[in-house]
PDB file of C-alpha atoms in Angstrom:
ATOM      1  CA  MET A  96     -15.018  49.265-159.968  1.00  0.00           C
ATOM      2  CA  GLY A  97     -15.712  45.546-159.867  1.00  0.00           C
ATOM      3  CA  LYS A  98     -17.143  43.868-156.819  1.00  0.00           C
ATOM      4  CA  SER A  99     -14.121  41.557-156.527  1.00  0.00           C
ATOM      5  CA  ARG A 100     -11.759  44.505-156.302  1.00  0.00           C
ATOM      6  CA  VAL A 101     -13.826  46.186-153.581  1.00  0.00           C
ATOM      7  CA  ARG A 102     -13.856  42.988-151.553  1.00  0.00           C
ATOM      8  CA  SER A 103     -10.062  42.748-151.918  1.00  0.00           C
ATOM      9  CA  MET A 104      -9.507  46.311-150.635  1.00  0.00           C
ATOM     10  CA  ARG A 105     -11.835  45.783-147.695  1.00  0.00           C
ATOM     11  CA  SER A 106      -9.949  42.617-146.811  1.00  0.00           C
ATOM     12  CA  ARG A 107      -6.599  44.387-146.836  1.00  0.00           C
ATOM     13  CA  ASN A 108      -7.959  47.235-144.675  1.00  0.00           C
ATOM     14  CA  TRP A 109      -9.369  44.807-142.183  1.00  0.00           C
ATOM     15  CA  PHE A 110      -6.097  42.882-141.906  1.00  0.00           C
ATOM     16  CA  GLY A 111      -4.179  46.162-141.585  1.00  0.00           C
ATOM     17  CA  ARG A 112      -6.313  47.357-138.760  1.00  0.00           C
ATOM     18  CA  LYS A 113      -6.122  43.955-137.072  1.00  0.00           C
ATOM     19  CA  TRP A 114      -2.313  43.833-137.198  1.00  0.00           C
ATOM     20  CA  GLY A 115      -2.097  47.466-136.046  1.00  0.00           C
ATOM     21  CA  TYR A 116      -4.258  46.799-132.990  1.00  0.00           C
ATOM     22  CA  THR A 117      -2.222  43.692-132.251  1.00  0.00           C
ATOM     23  CA  LEU A 118       1.043  45.610-132.462  1.00  0.00           C
ATOM     24  CA  LEU A 119      -0.263  48.308-130.112  1.00  0.00           C
ATOM     25  CA  ALA A 120      -1.356  45.679-127.617  1.00  0.00           C
ATOM     26  CA  VAL A 121       2.075  44.002-127.710  1.00  0.00           C
ATOM     27  CA  VAL A 122       3.838  47.332-127.188  1.00  0.00           C
ATOM     28  CA  ALA A 123       1.540  48.187-124.256  1.00  0.00           C
ATOM     29  CA  VAL A 124       2.114  44.845-122.571  1.00  0.00           C
ATOM     30  CA  ALA A 125       5.861  45.147-123.076  1.00  0.00           C
ATOM     31  CA  SER A 126       5.846  48.633-121.567  1.00  0.00           C
ATOM     32  CA  LEU A 127       3.915  47.419-118.533  1.00  0.00           C
ATOM     33  CA  GLY A 128       6.359  44.577-118.097  1.00  0.00           C
ATOM     34  CA  LEU A 129       9.367  46.884-118.274  1.00  0.00           C
ATOM     35  CA  THR A 130       7.764  49.292-115.800  1.00  0.00           C
ATOM     36  CA  ALA A 131       7.009  46.508-113.350  1.00  0.00           C
ATOM     37  CA  ALA A 132      10.516  45.200-113.679  1.00  0.00           C
ATOM     38  CA  ALA A 133      11.937  48.650-113.070  1.00  0.00           C
ATOM     39  CA  LEU A 134       9.872  49.044-109.928  1.00  0.00           C
ATOM     40  CA  ASN A 135      11.231  45.770-108.576  1.00  0.00           C
ATOM     41  CA  LEU A 136      14.864  46.575-109.274  1.00  0.00           C
ATOM     42  CA  PRO A 137      17.041  47.050-106.134  1.00  0.00           C
ATOM     43  CA  PRO A 138      18.568  50.550-105.598  1.00  0.00           C
ATOM     44  CA  THR A 139      21.820  51.066-107.420  1.00  0.00           C
ATOM     45  CA  GLN A 140      23.245  53.025-104.424  1.00  0.00           C
ATOM     46  CA  PRO A 141      22.886  52.451-100.660  1.00  0.00           C
ATOM     47  CA  SER A 142      20.303  54.682 -98.926  1.00  0.00           C
ATOM     48  CA  THR A 143      21.724  57.615 -96.989  1.00  0.00           C
ATOM     49  CA  THR A 144      18.485  58.324 -95.102  1.00  0.00           C
ATOM     50  CA  THR A 145      18.954  58.183 -91.292  1.00  0.00           C
ATOM     51  CA  PRO A 146      16.359  55.904 -89.668  1.00  0.00           C
ATOM     52  CA  TRP A 147      13.912  57.804 -87.442  1.00  0.00           C
ATOM     53  CA  THR A 148      14.250  57.152 -83.740  1.00  0.00           C
ATOM     54  CA  PRO A 149      11.926  58.541 -81.072  1.00  0.00           C
ATOM     55  CA  LYS A 150      13.322  61.448 -79.060  1.00  0.00           C
ATOM     56  CA  PRO A 151      13.871  60.488 -75.424  1.00  0.00           C
ATOM     57  CA  GLN A 152      11.424  62.080 -73.001  1.00  0.00           C
ATOM     58  CA  THR A 153      12.940  64.551 -70.551  1.00  0.00           C
ATOM     59  CA  PRO A 154      11.533  63.974 -67.069  1.00  0.00           C
ATOM     60  CA  GLN A 155       9.692  66.973 -65.656  1.00  0.00           C
ATOM     61  CA  VAL A 156      11.572  68.559 -62.770  1.00  0.00           C
ATOM     62  CA  LEU A 157       9.235  70.185 -60.288  1.00  0.00           C
ATOM     63  CA  PRO A 158      10.415  73.144 -58.204  1.00  0.00           C
ATOM     64  CA  PRO A 159      11.433  72.374 -54.613  1.00  0.00           C
ATOM     65  CA  LYS A 160       8.682  72.860 -52.058  1.00  0.00           C
ATOM     66  CA  ALA A 161       9.514  74.977 -49.007  1.00  0.00           C
ATOM     67  CA  LEU A 162       7.563  75.096 -45.753  1.00  0.00           C
ATOM     68  CA  PHE A 163       8.045  78.111 -43.471  1.00  0.00           C
ATOM     69  CA  ILE A 164       7.275  77.807 -39.764  1.00  0.00           C
ATOM     70  CA  GLY A 165       7.666  80.851 -37.538  1.00  0.00           C
ATOM     71  CA  ASP A 166       6.263  84.011 -36.002  1.00  0.00           C
ATOM     72  CA  SER A 167       4.667  87.209 -37.367  1.00  0.00           C
ATOM     73  CA  TYR A 168       7.885  88.131 -39.166  1.00  0.00           C
ATOM     74  CA  THR A 169       7.679  84.817 -41.019  1.00  0.00           C
ATOM     75  CA  ALA A 170       3.944  85.216 -41.630  1.00  0.00           C
ATOM     76  CA  GLY A 171       4.674  88.524 -43.367  1.00  0.00           C
ATOM     77  CA  VAL A 172       3.067  91.011 -40.980  1.00  0.00           C
ATOM     78  CA  GLY A 173       4.028  94.534 -42.050  1.00  0.00           C
ATOM     79  CA  ALA A 174       4.392  93.758 -45.759  1.00  0.00           C
ATOM     80  CA  SER A 175       1.914  95.618 -47.965  1.00  0.00           C
ATOM     81  CA  GLU A 176       1.284  92.481 -50.031  1.00  0.00           C
ATOM     82  CA  PRO A 177       1.940  88.774 -49.354  1.00  0.00           C
ATOM     83  CA  GLU A 178       4.230  88.731 -52.405  1.00  0.00           C
ATOM     84  CA  LEU A 179       6.479  91.281 -50.650  1.00  0.00           C
ATOM     85  CA  ARG A 180       7.090  89.362 -47.419  1.00  0.00           C
ATOM     86  CA  TRP A 181      10.611  88.043 -47.016  1.00  0.00           C
ATOM     87  CA  THR A 182       9.666  84.347 -47.259  1.00  0.00           C
ATOM     88  CA  THR A 183       8.020  84.891 -50.641  1.00  0.00           C
ATOM     89  CA  LEU A 184      10.892  87.040 -51.905  1.00  0.00           C
ATOM     90  CA  VAL A 185      13.300  84.251 -50.953  1.00  0.00           C
ATOM     91  CA  SER A 186      11.115  81.556 -52.514  1.00  0.00           C
ATOM     92  CA  THR A 187      10.840  83.491 -55.758  1.00  0.00           C
ATOM     93  CA  GLU A 188      14.601  84.004 -55.906  1.00  0.00           C
ATOM     94  CA  LEU A 189      15.393  80.345 -55.217  1.00  0.00           C
ATOM     95  CA  GLY A 190      12.608  78.913 -57.365  1.00  0.00           C
ATOM     96  CA  TRP A 191      10.673  77.356 -54.489  1.00  0.00           C
ATOM     97  CA  THR A 192       6.991  76.604 -54.176  1.00  0.00           C
ATOM     98  CA  GLU A 193       6.148  78.240 -50.844  1.00  0.00           C
ATOM     99  CA  LYS A 194       3.866  77.113 -48.046  1.00  0.00           C
ATOM    100  CA  ASN A 195       3.810  79.699 -45.262  1.00  0.00           C
ATOM    101  CA  GLU A 196       2.536  78.607 -41.862  1.00  0.00           C
ATOM    102  CA  GLY A 197       3.987  81.439 -39.812  1.00  0.00           C
ATOM    103  CA  ARG A 198       1.761  82.518 -36.913  1.00  0.00           C
ATOM    104  CA  GLY A 199       2.066  85.773 -35.008  1.00  0.00           C
ATOM    105  CA  GLY A 200       3.021  85.622 -31.348  1.00  0.00           C
ATOM    106  CA  THR A 201       4.349  82.061 -31.476  1.00  0.00           C
ATOM    107  CA  GLY A 202       7.750  80.596 -30.666  1.00  0.00           C
ATOM    108  CA  TYR A 203       9.478  77.391 -29.655  1.00  0.00           C
ATOM    109  CA  VAL A 204       7.800  77.572 -26.236  1.00  0.00           C
ATOM    110  CA  LYS A 205       5.264  80.380 -26.752  1.00  0.00           C
ATOM    111  CA  THR A 206       1.697  79.823 -27.919  1.00  0.00           C
ATOM    112  CA  SER A 207      -0.576  82.571 -29.238  1.00  0.00           C
ATOM    113  CA  GLY A 208      -4.244  83.514 -29.523  1.00  0.00           C
ATOM    114  CA  VAL A 209      -6.572  85.894 -31.290  1.00  0.00           C
ATOM    115  CA  GLU A 210      -4.527  89.027 -30.583  1.00  0.00           C
ATOM    116  CA  GLY A 211      -1.325  87.466 -31.852  1.00  0.00           C
ATOM    117  CA  CYS A 212      -2.253  85.088 -34.654  1.00  0.00           C
ATOM    118  CA  GLY A 213      -5.954  85.741 -35.270  1.00  0.00           C
ATOM    119  CA  LEU A 214      -7.030  82.294 -34.099  1.00  0.00           C
ATOM    120  CA  GLU A 215      -8.221  80.944 -30.793  1.00  0.00           C
ATOM    121  CA  HIS A 216      -5.013  78.972 -30.421  1.00  0.00           C
ATOM    122  CA  CYS A 217      -1.757  78.856 -32.363  1.00  0.00           C
ATOM    123  CA  PRO A 218       0.669  76.224 -31.050  1.00  0.00           C
ATOM    124  CA  ILE A 219       4.418  76.158 -30.474  1.00  0.00           C
ATOM    125  CA  TYR A 220       6.584  75.200 -33.435  1.00  0.00           C
ATOM    126  CA  SER A 221       6.918  71.488 -32.719  1.00  0.00           C
ATOM    127  CA  GLU A 222       3.133  71.157 -32.479  1.00  0.00           C
ATOM    128  CA  ALA A 223       2.585  73.270 -35.586  1.00  0.00           C
ATOM    129  CA  ILE A 224       4.953  71.018 -37.541  1.00  0.00           C
ATOM    130  CA  ALA A 225       3.237  67.878 -36.258  1.00  0.00           C
ATOM    131  CA  ALA A 226      -0.157  69.262 -37.292  1.00  0.00           C
ATOM    132  CA  SER A 227       0.941  70.196 -40.823  1.00  0.00           C
ATOM    133  CA  THR A 228      -0.588  67.563 -43.115  1.00  0.00           C
ATOM    134  CA  THR A 229      -1.314  69.200 -46.480  1.00  0.00           C
ATOM    135  CA  PHE A 230       2.234  69.704 -47.739  1.00  0.00           C
ATOM    136  CA  THR A 231       5.292  67.498 -48.203  1.00  0.00           C
ATOM    137  CA  PRO A 232       8.245  69.885 -48.300  1.00  0.00           C
ATOM    138  CA  ASP A 233      11.738  69.478 -49.662  1.00  0.00           C
ATOM    139  CA  VAL A 234      12.955  72.251 -47.366  1.00  0.00           C
ATOM    140  CA  VAL A 235      11.630  73.208 -43.912  1.00  0.00           C
ATOM    141  CA  ILE A 236      12.621  76.655 -42.614  1.00  0.00           C
ATOM    142  CA  ILE A 237      11.974  77.398 -38.947  1.00  0.00           C
ATOM    143  CA  SER A 238      12.407  81.089 -38.206  1.00  0.00           C
ATOM    144  CA  GLY A 239      11.414  82.628 -34.908  1.00  0.00           C
ATOM    145  CA  GLY A 240      12.185  82.858 -31.207  1.00  0.00           C
ATOM    146  CA  ARG A 241      11.810  86.544 -30.394  1.00  0.00           C
ATOM    147  CA  ASN A 242       8.438  85.901 -28.742  1.00  0.00           C
ATOM    148  CA  ASP A 243       9.941  83.342 -26.364  1.00  0.00           C
ATOM    149  CA  GLY A 244      11.893  85.953 -24.436  1.00  0.00           C
ATOM    150  CA  GLN A 245      14.935  85.040 -22.400  1.00  0.00           C
ATOM    151  CA  ALA A 246      16.085  81.458 -22.914  1.00  0.00           C
ATOM    152  CA  THR A 247      15.419  79.395 -19.817  1.00  0.00           C
ATOM    153  CA  GLU A 248      16.255  75.838 -18.809  1.00  0.00           C
ATOM    154  CA  GLY A 249      14.732  73.475 -21.316  1.00  0.00           C
ATOM    155  CA  TYR A 250      14.768  75.954 -24.182  1.00  0.00           C
ATOM    156  CA  ASN A 251      17.479  74.043 -26.025  1.00  0.00           C
ATOM    157  CA  ALA A 252      15.347  70.906 -25.773  1.00  0.00           C
ATOM    158  CA  ALA A 253      12.321  72.784 -27.136  1.00  0.00           C
ATOM    159  CA  VAL A 254      14.251  73.924 -30.206  1.00  0.00           C
ATOM    160  CA  GLN A 255      15.618  70.418 -30.740  1.00  0.00           C
ATOM    161  CA  GLY A 256      12.095  69.082 -30.354  1.00  0.00           C
ATOM    162  CA  ALA A 257      10.820  71.200 -33.241  1.00  0.00           C
ATOM    163  CA  ILE A 258      13.723  70.140 -35.442  1.00  0.00           C
ATOM    164  CA  SER A 259      13.337  66.475 -34.511  1.00  0.00           C
ATOM    165  CA  THR A 260       9.616  66.575 -35.275  1.00  0.00           C
ATOM    166  CA  ALA A 261      10.313  67.995 -38.728  1.00  0.00           C
ATOM    167  CA  LYS A 262      13.007  65.406 -39.453  1.00  0.00           C
ATOM    168  CA  LYS A 263      10.787  62.506 -38.416  1.00  0.00           C
ATOM    169  CA  LYS A 264       7.784  63.824 -40.311  1.00  0.00           C
ATOM    170  CA  TRP A 265       9.718  64.570 -43.508  1.00  0.00           C
ATOM    171  CA  PRO A 266      12.898  62.469 -43.432  1.00  0.00           C
ATOM    172  CA  LYS A 267      13.933  63.498 -46.953  1.00  0.00           C
ATOM    173  CA  ALA A 268      13.588  67.224 -46.314  1.00  0.00           C
ATOM    174  CA  THR A 269      16.393  69.657 -45.490  1.00  0.00           C
ATOM    175  CA  VAL A 270      15.659  71.344 -42.155  1.00  0.00           C
ATOM    176  CA  VAL A 271      16.937  74.905 -41.794  1.00  0.00           C
ATOM    177  CA  VAL A 272      16.808  77.013 -38.626  1.00  0.00           C
ATOM    178  CA  THR A 273      17.421  80.755 -38.741  1.00  0.00           C
ATOM    179  CA  SER A 274      18.567  82.920 -35.894  1.00  0.00           C
ATOM    180  CA  PRO A 275      15.756  84.942 -34.287  1.00  0.00           C
ATOM    181  CA  ILE A 276      15.293  88.466 -35.693  1.00  0.00           C
ATOM    182  CA  TRP A 277      14.982  91.609 -33.576  1.00  0.00           C
ATOM    183  CA  ASP A 278      13.497  94.913 -34.703  1.00  0.00           C
ATOM    184  CA  ASP A 279      15.220  98.292 -35.241  1.00  0.00           C
ATOM    185  CA  ASP A 280      15.859  98.906 -31.531  1.00  0.00           C
ATOM    186  CA  ALA A 281      18.940  97.676 -29.730  1.00  0.00           C
ATOM    187  CA  ALA A 282      18.498  94.010 -28.801  1.00  0.00           C
ATOM    188  CA  PRO A 283      18.046  93.223 -25.081  1.00  0.00           C
ATOM    189  CA  GLN A 284      20.923  91.837 -23.055  1.00  0.00           C
ATOM    190  CA  TRP A 285      19.539  88.305 -23.118  1.00  0.00           C
ATOM    191  CA  TRP A 286      19.334  88.257 -26.906  1.00  0.00           C
ATOM    192  CA  PRO A 287      22.822  86.822 -27.637  1.00  0.00           C
ATOM    193  CA  THR A 288      22.118  83.922 -25.258  1.00  0.00           C
ATOM    194  CA  LEU A 289      18.857  83.177 -27.087  1.00  0.00           C
ATOM    195  CA  VAL A 290      20.590  83.173 -30.463  1.00  0.00           C
ATOM    196  CA  THR A 291      23.413  80.969 -29.152  1.00  0.00           C
ATOM    197  CA  THR A 292      20.938  78.478 -27.719  1.00  0.00           C
ATOM    198  CA  VAL A 293      19.099  78.196 -31.044  1.00  0.00           C
ATOM    199  CA  ARG A 294      22.405  77.768 -32.854  1.00  0.00           C
ATOM    200  CA  GLU A 295      23.583  75.012 -30.494  1.00  0.00           C
ATOM    201  CA  ALA A 296      20.251  73.193 -30.683  1.00  0.00           C
ATOM    202  CA  ALA A 297      20.369  73.242 -34.478  1.00  0.00           C
ATOM    203  CA  ALA A 298      23.892  71.829 -34.493  1.00  0.00           C
ATOM    204  CA  ALA A 299      22.972  69.108 -32.003  1.00  0.00           C
ATOM    205  CA  SER A 300      19.958  68.099 -34.130  1.00  0.00           C
ATOM    206  CA  GLY A 301      21.754  68.070 -37.467  1.00  0.00           C
ATOM    207  CA  ALA A 302      19.857  71.042 -38.907  1.00  0.00           C
ATOM    208  CA  THR A 303      21.364  73.796 -41.050  1.00  0.00           C
ATOM    209  CA  PHE A 304      21.704  77.037 -39.092  1.00  0.00           C
ATOM    210  CA  LEU A 305      21.460  80.401 -40.851  1.00  0.00           C
ATOM    211  CA  ASP A 306      22.692  83.426 -38.939  1.00  0.00           C
ATOM    212  CA  MET A 307      20.455  86.276 -40.114  1.00  0.00           C
ATOM    213  CA  GLY A 308      22.364  88.904 -38.159  1.00  0.00           C
ATOM    214  CA  HIS A 309      20.545  92.178 -37.433  1.00  0.00           C
ATOM    215  CA  PRO A 310      18.963  93.302 -40.726  1.00  0.00           C
ATOM    216  CA  LEU A 311      16.604  95.788 -39.028  1.00  0.00           C
ATOM    217  CA  GLN A 312      18.652  97.068 -36.117  1.00  0.00           C
ATOM    218  CA  GLY A 313      19.204 100.828 -36.213  1.00  0.00           C
ATOM    219  CA  ASN A 314      17.082 101.218 -39.350  1.00  0.00           C
ATOM    220  CA  VAL A 315      13.857 102.931 -38.324  1.00  0.00           C
ATOM    221  CA  ARG A 316      12.869 103.196 -41.990  1.00  0.00           C
ATOM    222  CA  PHE A 317      12.677  99.370 -42.109  1.00  0.00           C
ATOM    223  CA  VAL A 318       9.813  99.030 -39.608  1.00  0.00           C
ATOM    224  CA  THR A 319       6.141  99.944 -39.629  1.00  0.00           C
ATOM    225  CA  GLU A 320       4.514 102.524 -37.393  1.00  0.00           C
ATOM    226  CA  ASP A 321       4.063  99.904 -34.664  1.00  0.00           C
ATOM    227  CA  GLY A 322       7.847  99.971 -34.197  1.00  0.00           C
ATOM    228  CA  VAL A 323       8.053  96.173 -34.279  1.00  0.00           C
ATOM    229  CA  HIS A 324       7.224  94.639 -37.626  1.00  0.00           C
ATOM    230  CA  PRO A 325       9.217  95.091 -40.837  1.00  0.00           C
ATOM    231  CA  ASN A 326       7.697  97.076 -43.677  1.00  0.00           C
ATOM    232  CA  ASP A 327       8.339  96.279 -47.340  1.00  0.00           C
ATOM    233  CA  ALA A 328      11.890  97.629 -47.110  1.00  0.00           C
ATOM    234  CA  GLY A 329      12.443  95.635 -43.924  1.00  0.00           C
ATOM    235  CA  HIS A 330      11.229  92.424 -45.527  1.00  0.00           C
ATOM    236  CA  ARG A 331      13.595  93.034 -48.427  1.00  0.00           C
ATOM    237  CA  ALA A 332      16.443  93.488 -45.957  1.00  0.00           C
ATOM    238  CA  ILE A 333      15.599  90.215 -44.208  1.00  0.00           C
ATOM    239  CA  ALA A 334      15.362  88.394 -47.547  1.00  0.00           C
ATOM    240  CA  ALA A 335      18.769  89.756 -48.532  1.00  0.00           C
ATOM    241  CA  GLU A 336      20.313  88.462 -45.276  1.00  0.00           C
ATOM    242  CA  PHE A 337      18.736  85.048 -45.802  1.00  0.00           C
ATOM    243  CA  LEU A 338      19.982  84.756 -49.372  1.00  0.00           C
ATOM    244  CA  ALA A 339      23.454  85.921 -48.387  1.00  0.00           C
ATOM    245  CA  ALA A 340      23.635  83.207 -45.735  1.00  0.00           C
ATOM    246  CA  TRP A 341      21.880  80.479 -47.720  1.00  0.00           C
ATOM    247  CA  PRO A 342      24.138  77.452 -48.315  1.00  0.00           C
ATOM    248  CA  ILE A 343      24.037  76.061 -51.844  1.00  0.00           C
ATOM    249  CA  GLU A 344      24.407  72.508 -50.557  1.00  0.00           C
ATOM    250  CA  ALA A 345      21.146  72.803 -48.600  1.00  0.00           C
ATOM    251  CA  THR A 346      19.170  72.708 -51.865  1.00  0.00           C
ATOM    252  CA  SER A 347      20.785  69.504 -53.137  1.00  0.00           C
TER     253      SER A 347
END
């Protein structure tokens, strides 16, 4: 083969490869352009996706706080466990956070000491309420009076004094006063007068009065061997009376 013919074939191959590479480059650029254009095209249909919005926060609702002021019945003497005393049974049922400051031997006018409450001095209810500083209750329940004995002149004022102290100390709290509770024996003759005096004092002071009736009377199986304090069954009976008498509006 002559040299001129070889040079001619090499020339054609070179031009063929050159135009082939050029064509591939043009196609690639065109494809990139079409792709870019497609990416910039607006949607052909409106979006049906719902915009995300943050879920509103639900405020945390804390359980109502209940403060119990009273005597050994309120403190839970006779119950085998603190969880089985009537105040705790009531608090559990009503969803309350309980603070129990019941002290044995105390009343609206009666103080107590080591034999009654285990301390050198346990004050009357108005003083106990005034001294309570570690708890801000939504509900204050004052339950006692049996240790005071027969109501004498000034007893109504003493009951009103305890209620007034609670109202001034915690003006937003609901103040509840229960009738005094006797044991399984027949109540003494002066008992109805005591209960009436507590009821009248509560009404005069704007407190809610709960008549607890006689949940232990005549039921020897509801008291401990000392013949005075309620056992577990007795505390359940007292709790049942409280819940039966509890006004729904007092929790609002």
